[in-house]
mmCIF file of C-alpha atoms and ligand atoms in Angstrom:
data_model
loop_
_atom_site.group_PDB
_atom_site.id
_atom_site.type_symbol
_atom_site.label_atom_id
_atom_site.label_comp_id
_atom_site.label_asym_id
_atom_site.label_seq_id
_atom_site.Cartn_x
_atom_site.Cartn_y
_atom_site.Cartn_z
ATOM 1 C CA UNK W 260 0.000 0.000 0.000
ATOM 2 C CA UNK W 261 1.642 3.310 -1.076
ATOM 3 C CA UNK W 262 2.217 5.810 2.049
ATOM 4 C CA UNK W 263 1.961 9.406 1.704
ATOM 5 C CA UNK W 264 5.337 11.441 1.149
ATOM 6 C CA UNK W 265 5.594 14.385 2.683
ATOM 7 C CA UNK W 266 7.923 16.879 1.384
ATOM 8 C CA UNK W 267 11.343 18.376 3.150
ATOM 9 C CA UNK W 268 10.955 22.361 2.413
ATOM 10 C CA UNK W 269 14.595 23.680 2.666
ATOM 11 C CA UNK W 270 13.776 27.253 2.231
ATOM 12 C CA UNK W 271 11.349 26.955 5.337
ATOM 13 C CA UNK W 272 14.219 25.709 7.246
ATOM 14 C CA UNK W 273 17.124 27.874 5.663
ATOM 15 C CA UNK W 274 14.857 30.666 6.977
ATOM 16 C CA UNK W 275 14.621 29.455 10.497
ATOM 17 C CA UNK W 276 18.238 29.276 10.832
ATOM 18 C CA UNK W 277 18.837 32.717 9.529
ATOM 19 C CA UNK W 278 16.574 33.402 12.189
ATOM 20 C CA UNK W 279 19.321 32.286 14.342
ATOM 21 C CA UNK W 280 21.931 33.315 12.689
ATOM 22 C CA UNK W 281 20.079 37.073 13.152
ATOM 23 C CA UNK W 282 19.504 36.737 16.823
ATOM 24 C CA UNK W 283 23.034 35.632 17.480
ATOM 25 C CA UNK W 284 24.759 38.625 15.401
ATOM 26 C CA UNK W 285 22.665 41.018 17.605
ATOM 27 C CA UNK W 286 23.688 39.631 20.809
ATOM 28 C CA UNK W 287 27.214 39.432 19.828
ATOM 29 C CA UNK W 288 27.025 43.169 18.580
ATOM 30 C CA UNK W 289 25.094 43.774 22.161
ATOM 31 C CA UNK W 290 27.812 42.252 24.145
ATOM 32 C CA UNK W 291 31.197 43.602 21.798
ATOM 33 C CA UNK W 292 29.771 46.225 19.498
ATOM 34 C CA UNK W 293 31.360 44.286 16.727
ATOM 35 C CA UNK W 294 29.192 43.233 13.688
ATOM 36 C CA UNK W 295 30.742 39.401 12.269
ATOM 37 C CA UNK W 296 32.370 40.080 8.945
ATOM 38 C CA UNK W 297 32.105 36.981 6.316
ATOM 39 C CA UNK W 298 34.860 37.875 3.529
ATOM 40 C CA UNK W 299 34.401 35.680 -0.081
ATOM 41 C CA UNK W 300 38.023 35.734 -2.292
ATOM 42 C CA UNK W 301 36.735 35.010 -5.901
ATOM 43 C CA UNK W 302 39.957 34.559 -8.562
ATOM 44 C CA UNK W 303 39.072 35.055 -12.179
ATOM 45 C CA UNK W 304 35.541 35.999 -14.001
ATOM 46 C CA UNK W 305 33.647 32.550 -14.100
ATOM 47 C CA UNK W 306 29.903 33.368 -14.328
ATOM 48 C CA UNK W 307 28.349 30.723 -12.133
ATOM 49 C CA UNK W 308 30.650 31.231 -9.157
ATOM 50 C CA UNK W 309 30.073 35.046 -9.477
ATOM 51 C CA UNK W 310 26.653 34.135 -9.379
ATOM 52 C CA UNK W 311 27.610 32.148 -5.804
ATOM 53 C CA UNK W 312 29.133 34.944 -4.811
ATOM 54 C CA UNK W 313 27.013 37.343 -5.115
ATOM 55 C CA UNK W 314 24.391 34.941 -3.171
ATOM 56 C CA UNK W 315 26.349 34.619 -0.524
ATOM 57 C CA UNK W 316 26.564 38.434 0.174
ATOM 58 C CA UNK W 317 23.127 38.859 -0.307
ATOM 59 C CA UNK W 318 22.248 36.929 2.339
ATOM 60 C CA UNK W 319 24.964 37.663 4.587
ATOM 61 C CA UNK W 320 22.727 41.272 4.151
ATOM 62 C CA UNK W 321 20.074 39.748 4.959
ATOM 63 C CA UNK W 322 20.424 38.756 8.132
ATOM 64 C CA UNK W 323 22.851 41.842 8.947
ATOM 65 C CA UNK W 324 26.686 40.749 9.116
ATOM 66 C CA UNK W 325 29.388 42.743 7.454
ATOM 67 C CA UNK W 326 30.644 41.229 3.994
ATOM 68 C CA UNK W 327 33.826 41.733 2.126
ATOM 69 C CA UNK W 328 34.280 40.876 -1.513
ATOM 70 C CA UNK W 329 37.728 39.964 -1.943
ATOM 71 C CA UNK W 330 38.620 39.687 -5.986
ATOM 72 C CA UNK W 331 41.874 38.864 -7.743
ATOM 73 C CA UNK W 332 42.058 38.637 -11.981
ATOM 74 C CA UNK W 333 42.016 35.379 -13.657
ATOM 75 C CA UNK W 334 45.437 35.590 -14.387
ATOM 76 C CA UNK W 335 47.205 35.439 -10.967
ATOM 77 C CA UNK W 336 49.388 33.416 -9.401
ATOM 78 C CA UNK W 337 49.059 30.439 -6.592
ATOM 79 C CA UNK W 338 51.409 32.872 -4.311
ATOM 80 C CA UNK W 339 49.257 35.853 -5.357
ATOM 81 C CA UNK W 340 46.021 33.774 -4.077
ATOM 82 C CA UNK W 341 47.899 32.488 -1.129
ATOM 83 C CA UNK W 342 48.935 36.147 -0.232
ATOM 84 C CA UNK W 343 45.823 37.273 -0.415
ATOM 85 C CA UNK W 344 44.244 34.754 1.652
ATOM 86 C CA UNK W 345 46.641 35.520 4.261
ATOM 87 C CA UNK W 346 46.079 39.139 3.933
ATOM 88 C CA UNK W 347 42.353 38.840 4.110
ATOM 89 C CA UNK W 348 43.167 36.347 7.344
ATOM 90 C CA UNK W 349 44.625 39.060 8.554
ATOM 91 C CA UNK W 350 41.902 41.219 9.129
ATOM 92 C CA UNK W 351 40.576 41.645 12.153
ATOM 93 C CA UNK W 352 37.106 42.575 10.735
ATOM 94 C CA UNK W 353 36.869 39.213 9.335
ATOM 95 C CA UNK W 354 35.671 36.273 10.959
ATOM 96 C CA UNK W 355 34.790 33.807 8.331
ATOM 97 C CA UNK W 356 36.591 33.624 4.988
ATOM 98 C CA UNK W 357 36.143 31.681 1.774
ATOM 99 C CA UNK W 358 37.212 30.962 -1.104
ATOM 100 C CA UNK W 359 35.410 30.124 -4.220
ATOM 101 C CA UNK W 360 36.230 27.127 -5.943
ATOM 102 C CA UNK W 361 37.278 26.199 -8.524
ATOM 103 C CA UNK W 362 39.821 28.435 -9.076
ATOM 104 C CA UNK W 363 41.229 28.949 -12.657
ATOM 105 C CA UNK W 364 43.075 26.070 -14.575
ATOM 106 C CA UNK W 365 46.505 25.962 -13.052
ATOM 107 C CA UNK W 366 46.066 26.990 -9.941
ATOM 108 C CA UNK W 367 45.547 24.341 -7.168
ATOM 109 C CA UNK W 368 42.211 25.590 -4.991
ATOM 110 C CA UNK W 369 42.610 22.793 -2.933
ATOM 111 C CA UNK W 370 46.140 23.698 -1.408
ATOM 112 C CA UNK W 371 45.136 27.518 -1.487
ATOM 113 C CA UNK W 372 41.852 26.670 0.362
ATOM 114 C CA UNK W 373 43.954 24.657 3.411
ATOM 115 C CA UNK W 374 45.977 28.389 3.980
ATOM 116 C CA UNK W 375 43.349 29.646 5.418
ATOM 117 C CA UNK W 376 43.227 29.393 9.118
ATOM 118 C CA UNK W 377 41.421 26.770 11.215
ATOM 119 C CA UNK W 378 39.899 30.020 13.191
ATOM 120 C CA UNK W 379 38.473 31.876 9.558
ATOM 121 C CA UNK W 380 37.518 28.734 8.111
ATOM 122 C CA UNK W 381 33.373 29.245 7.178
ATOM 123 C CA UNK W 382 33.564 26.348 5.013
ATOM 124 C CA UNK W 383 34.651 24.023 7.202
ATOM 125 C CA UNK W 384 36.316 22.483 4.576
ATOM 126 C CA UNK W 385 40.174 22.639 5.322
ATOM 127 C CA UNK W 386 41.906 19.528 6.497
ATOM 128 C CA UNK W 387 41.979 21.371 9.915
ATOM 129 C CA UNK W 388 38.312 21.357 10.108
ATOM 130 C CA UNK W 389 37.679 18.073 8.647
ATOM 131 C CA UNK W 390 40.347 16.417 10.841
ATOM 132 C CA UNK W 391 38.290 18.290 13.816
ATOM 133 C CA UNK W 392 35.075 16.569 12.357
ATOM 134 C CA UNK W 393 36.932 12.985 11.930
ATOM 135 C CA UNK W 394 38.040 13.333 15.456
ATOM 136 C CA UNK W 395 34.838 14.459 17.273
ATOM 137 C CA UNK W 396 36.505 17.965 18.278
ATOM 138 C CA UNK W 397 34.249 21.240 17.968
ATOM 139 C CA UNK W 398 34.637 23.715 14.707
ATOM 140 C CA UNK W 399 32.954 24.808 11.735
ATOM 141 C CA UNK W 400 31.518 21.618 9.960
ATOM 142 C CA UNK W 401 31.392 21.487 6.145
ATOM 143 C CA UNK W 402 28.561 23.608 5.186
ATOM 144 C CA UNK W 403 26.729 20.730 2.926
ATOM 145 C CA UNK W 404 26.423 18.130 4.538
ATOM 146 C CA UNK W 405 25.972 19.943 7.997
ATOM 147 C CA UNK W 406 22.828 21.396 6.216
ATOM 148 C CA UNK W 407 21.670 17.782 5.504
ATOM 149 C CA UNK W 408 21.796 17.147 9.126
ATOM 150 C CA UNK W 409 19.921 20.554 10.125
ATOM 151 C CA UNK W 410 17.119 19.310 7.632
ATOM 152 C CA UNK W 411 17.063 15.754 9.439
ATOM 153 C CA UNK W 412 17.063 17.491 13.014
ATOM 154 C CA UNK W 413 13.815 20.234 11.991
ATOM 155 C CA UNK W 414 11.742 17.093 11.092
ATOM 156 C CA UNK W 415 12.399 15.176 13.711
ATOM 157 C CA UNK W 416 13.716 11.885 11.935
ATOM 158 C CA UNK W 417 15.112 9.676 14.260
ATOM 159 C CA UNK W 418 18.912 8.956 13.621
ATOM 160 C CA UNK W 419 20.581 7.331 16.813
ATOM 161 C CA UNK W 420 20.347 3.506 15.879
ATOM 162 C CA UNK W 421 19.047 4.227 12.663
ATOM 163 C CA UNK W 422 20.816 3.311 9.281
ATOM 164 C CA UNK W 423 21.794 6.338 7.090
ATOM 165 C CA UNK W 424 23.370 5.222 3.581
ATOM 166 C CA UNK W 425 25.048 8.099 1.961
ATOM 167 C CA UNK W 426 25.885 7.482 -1.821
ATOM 168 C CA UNK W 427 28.346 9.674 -2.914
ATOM 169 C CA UNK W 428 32.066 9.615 -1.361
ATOM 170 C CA UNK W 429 33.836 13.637 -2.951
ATOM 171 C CA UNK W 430 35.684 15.058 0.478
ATOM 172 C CA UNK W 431 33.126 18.409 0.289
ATOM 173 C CA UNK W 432 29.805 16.175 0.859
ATOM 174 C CA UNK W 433 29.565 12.144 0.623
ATOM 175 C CA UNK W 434 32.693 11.634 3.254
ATOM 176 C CA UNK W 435 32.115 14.519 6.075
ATOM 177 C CA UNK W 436 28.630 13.168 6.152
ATOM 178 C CA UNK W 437 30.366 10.087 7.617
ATOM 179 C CA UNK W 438 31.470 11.711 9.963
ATOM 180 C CA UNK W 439 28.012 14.004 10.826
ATOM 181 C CA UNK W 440 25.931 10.940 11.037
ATOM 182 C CA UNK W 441 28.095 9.097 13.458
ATOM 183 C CA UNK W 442 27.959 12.142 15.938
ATOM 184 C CA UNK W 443 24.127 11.337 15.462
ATOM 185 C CA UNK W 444 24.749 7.815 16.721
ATOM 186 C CA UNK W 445 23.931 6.573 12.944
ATOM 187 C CA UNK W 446 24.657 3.179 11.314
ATOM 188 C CA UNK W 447 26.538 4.335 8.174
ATOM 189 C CA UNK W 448 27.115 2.897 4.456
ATOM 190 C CA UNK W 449 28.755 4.613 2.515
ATOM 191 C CA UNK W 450 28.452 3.618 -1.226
ATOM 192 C CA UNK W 451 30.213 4.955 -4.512
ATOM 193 C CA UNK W 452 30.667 4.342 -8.415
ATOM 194 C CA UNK W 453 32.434 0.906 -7.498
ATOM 195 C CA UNK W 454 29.674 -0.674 -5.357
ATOM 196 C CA UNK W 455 28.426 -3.973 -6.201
ATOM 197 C CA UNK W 456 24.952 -3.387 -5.643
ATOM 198 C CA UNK W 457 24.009 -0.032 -5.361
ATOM 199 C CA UNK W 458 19.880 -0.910 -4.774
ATOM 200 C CA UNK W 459 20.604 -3.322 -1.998
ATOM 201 C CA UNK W 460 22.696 -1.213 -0.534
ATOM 202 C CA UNK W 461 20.780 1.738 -0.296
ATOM 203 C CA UNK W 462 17.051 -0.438 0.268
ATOM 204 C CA UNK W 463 19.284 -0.941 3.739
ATOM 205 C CA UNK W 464 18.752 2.931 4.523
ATOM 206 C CA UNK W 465 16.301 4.129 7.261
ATOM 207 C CA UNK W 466 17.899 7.275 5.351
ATOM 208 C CA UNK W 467 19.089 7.391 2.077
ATOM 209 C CA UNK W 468 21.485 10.466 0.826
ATOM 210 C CA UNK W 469 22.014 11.566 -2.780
ATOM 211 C CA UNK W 470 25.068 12.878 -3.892
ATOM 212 C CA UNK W 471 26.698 11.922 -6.925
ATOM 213 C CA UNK W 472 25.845 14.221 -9.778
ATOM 214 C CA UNK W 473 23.825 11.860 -11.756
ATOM 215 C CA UNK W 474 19.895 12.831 -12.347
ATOM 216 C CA UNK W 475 17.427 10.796 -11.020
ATOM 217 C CA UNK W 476 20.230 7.652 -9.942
ATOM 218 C CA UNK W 477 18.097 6.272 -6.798
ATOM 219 C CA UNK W 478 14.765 5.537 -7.895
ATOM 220 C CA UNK W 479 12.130 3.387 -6.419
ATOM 221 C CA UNK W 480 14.400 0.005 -6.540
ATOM 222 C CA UNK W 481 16.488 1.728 -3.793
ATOM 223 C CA UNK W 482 15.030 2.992 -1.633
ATOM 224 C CA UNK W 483 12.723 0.413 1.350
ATOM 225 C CA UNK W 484 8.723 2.112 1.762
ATOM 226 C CA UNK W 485 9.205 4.722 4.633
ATOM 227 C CA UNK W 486 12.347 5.725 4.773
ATOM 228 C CA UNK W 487 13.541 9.454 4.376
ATOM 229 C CA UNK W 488 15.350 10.606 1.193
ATOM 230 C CA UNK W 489 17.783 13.977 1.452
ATOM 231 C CA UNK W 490 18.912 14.805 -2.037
ATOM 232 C CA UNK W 491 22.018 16.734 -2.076
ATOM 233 C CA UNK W 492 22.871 16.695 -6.012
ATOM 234 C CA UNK W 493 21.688 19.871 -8.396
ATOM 235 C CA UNK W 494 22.153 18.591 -12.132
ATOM 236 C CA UNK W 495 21.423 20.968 -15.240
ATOM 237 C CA UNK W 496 19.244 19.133 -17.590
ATOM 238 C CA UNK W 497 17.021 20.047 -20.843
ATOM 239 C CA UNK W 498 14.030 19.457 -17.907
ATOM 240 C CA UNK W 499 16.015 21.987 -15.687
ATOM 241 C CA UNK W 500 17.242 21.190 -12.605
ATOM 242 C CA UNK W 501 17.150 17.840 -11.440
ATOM 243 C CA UNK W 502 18.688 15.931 -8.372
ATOM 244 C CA UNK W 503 20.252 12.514 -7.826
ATOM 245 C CA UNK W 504 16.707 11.002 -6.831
ATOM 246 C CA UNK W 505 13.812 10.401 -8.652
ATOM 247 C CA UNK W 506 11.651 12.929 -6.935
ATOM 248 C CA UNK W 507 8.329 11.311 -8.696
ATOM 249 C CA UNK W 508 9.154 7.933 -8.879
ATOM 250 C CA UNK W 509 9.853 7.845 -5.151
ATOM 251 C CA UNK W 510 6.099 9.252 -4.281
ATOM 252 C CA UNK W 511 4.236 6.807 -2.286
ATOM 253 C CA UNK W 512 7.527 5.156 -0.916
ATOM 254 C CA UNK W 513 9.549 7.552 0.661
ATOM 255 C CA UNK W 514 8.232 8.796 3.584
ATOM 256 C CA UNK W 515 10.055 12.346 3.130
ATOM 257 C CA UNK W 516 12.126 13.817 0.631
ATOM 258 C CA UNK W 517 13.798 16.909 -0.280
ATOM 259 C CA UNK W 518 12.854 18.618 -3.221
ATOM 260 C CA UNK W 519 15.877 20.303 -6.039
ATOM 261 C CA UNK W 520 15.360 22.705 -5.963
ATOM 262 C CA UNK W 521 14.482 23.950 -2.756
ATOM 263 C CA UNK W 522 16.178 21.111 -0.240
ATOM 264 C CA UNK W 523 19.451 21.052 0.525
ATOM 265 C CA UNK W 524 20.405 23.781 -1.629
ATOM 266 C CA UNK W 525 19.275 26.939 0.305
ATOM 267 C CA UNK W 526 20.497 24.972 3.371
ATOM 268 C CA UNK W 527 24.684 25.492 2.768
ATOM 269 C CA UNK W 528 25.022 29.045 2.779
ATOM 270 C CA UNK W 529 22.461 29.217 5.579
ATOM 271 C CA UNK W 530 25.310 27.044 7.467
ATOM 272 C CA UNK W 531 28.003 29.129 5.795
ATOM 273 C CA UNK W 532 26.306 31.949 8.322
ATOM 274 C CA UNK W 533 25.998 30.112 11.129
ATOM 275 C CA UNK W 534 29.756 28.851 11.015
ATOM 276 C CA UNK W 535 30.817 32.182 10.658
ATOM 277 C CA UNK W 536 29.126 33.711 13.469
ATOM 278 C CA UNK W 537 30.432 30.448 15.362
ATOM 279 C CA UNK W 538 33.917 32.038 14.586
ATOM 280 C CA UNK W 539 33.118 35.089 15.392
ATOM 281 C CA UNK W 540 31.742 34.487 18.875
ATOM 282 C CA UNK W 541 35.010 32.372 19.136
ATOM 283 C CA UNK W 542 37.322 35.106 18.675
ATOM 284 C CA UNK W 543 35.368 37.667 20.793
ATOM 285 C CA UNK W 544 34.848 35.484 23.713
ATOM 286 C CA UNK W 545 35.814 36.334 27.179
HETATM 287 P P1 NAD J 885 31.751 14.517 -6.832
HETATM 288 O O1 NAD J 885 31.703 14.448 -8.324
HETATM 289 O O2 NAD J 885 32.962 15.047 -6.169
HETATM 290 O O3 NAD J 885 31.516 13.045 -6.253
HETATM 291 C C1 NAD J 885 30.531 12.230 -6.771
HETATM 292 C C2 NAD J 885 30.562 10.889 -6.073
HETATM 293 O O4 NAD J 885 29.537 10.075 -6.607
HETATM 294 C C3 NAD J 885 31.867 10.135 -6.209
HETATM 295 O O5 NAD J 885 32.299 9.774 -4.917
HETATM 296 C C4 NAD J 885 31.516 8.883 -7.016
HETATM 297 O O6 NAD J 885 32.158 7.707 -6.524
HETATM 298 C C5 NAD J 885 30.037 8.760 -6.809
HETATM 299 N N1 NAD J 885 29.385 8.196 -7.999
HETATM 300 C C6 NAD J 885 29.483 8.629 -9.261
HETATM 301 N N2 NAD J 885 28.721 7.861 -10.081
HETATM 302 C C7 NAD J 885 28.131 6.952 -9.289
HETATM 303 C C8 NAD J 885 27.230 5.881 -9.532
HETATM 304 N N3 NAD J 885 26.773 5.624 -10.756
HETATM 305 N N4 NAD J 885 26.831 5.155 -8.488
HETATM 306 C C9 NAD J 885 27.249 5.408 -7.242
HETATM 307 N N5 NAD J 885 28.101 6.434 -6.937
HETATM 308 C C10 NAD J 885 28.532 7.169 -7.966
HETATM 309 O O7 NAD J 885 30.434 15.245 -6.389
HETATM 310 P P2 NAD J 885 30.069 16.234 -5.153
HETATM 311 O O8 NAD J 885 30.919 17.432 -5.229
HETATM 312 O O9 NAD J 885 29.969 15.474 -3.886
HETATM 313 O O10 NAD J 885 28.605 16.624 -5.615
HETATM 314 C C11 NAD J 885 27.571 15.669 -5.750
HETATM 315 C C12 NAD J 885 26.315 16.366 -6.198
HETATM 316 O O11 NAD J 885 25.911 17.284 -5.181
HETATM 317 C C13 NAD J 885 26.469 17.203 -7.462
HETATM 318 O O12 NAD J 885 25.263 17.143 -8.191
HETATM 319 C C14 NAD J 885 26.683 18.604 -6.943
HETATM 320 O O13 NAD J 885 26.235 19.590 -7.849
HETATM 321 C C15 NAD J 885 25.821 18.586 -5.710
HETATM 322 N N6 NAD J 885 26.236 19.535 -4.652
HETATM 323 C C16 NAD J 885 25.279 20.341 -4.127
HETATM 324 C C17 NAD J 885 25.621 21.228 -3.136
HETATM 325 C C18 NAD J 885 24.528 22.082 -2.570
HETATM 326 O O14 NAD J 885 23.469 21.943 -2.516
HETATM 327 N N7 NAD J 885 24.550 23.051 -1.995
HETATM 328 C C19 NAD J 885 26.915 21.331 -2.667
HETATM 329 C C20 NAD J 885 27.862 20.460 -3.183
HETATM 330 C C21 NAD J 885 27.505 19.558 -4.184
#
């Protein structure tokens, strides 16, 4: 007998955390008089991440903390970007940094990313971070996946005990979310492009986690009648956007799911806020 679905609205959430996010600048400001400063480096002209850019500094107005756009032409070097990283590090208004990846063919992102200090990180995407995450230690937690979580959490689906199966294993998403669901007390699978048998795998999942990059990948032979589906991937297709799970198909067995759009994607820079005013009341404490 099909159940009904009910649908995971990420914007709804994403709002309630910039609630939080809104309440906590104000205190700080109450307590300091210092307004958290998030600071975005973007190298190079690439349209879509000027577009994330931008995003991310609209909202950072939005729920009233200082923003710095930090830009450097396509054409500089890795000890250009690394200098400016530092020098944006450097300032005390800043709190939270980023930088936009990818960065320009021939530069590595990667290494420049890890310059930036454990303290600044809003990402929470440097090795520091993640080796804070692997190791159960507080700090800001990959912005992605922590939103995945957060979504989880606001619709109160039980996770200590419960099995989450995450397919999907890039360092920004698929393996931090390892690491998220075990501080939840989860039961963890993690499952990737060599898997033997990606359905009965993931028909294992009291929660089952997109995040590959290929449309519409977990359909209804993965995924067991009642358990929750969080779709992390955004894929540009003729149709539009589409995620990694069949959003239809899954209607009537799933007994949530996240929408793309409108899931998990609002959710990240939401967390990108909250990390950075986590920094910020970290450097200003005492
Ligand atoms: P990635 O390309 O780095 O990793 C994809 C993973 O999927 C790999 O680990 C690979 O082993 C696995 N995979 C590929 N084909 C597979 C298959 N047929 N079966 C099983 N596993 C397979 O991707 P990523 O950076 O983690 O991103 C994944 C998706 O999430 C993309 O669609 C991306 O656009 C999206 N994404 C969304 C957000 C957001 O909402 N805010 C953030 C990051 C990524």
């Amino acid at each position: 007998m099909a159940i009904d679905t009910g649908i995971i609205d990420g914007r709804e959430v994403a709002q309630a955390v910039r609630g939080e996010v809104r309440q906590r600048l104000e205190a700080l400001r109450a307590r300091t008089g210092v307004t958290a400063g998030l600071a975005t480096i973007l190298v190079g002209e690439d349209p879509a991440s000027k577009v994330y850019v931008g995003n991310k500094h609209k909202a950072c107005h939005d729920v009233g903390m200082e923003s710095f756009d930090v830009t450097l032409p396509a054409g500089a070097t890795q000890t250009e970007v690394e200098a400016k990283v530092a020098e944006t590090a450097a300032d005390e208004r800043i709190h939270g940094m980023i930088l936009q990846l990818p960065l320009p063919k021939g530069l590595d992102g990667v290494a420049a990313m890890n310059t930036i200090p454990a303290a600044k990180d809003a990402d929470g995407l440097t090795l520091a971070s993640q080796g804070r995450l692997a190791t159960n230690l507080p700090g800001p937690r990959p912005a992605t996946p922590w939103g995945v979580i957060r979504l989880l959490e606001h619709y109160d689906v039980p996770m200590s005990g419960r099995h989450a199966v995450i397919v999907g294993r890039s360092n920004i998403v698929g393996k931090p979310l390892v690491h998220l669901f075990l501080e939840q007390n989860c039961t963890v699978t993690i499952c990737h492009s060599r898997t033997a048998d990606l359905e009965a795998e993931c028909r294992r999942g009291d929660i089952v986690i997109g995040a590959v990059g290929v449309p519409k990948l977990i359909g209804r032979a993965h995924v067991s009648e009642g358990a929750v589906v969080v779709d992390v991937g955004i894929n540009r297709t003729d149709a539009g956007l589409v995620g990694d799970c069949d959003f239809e198909g899954l209607q009537g067995i799933a007994r949530l799911i996240t929408p793309v759009p409108g899931g998990v994607g609002p959710m990240t820079i939401a967390m990108l806020l909250t990390n950075t005013v986590a920094l910020a009341e970290a450097a200003l404490a005492g």
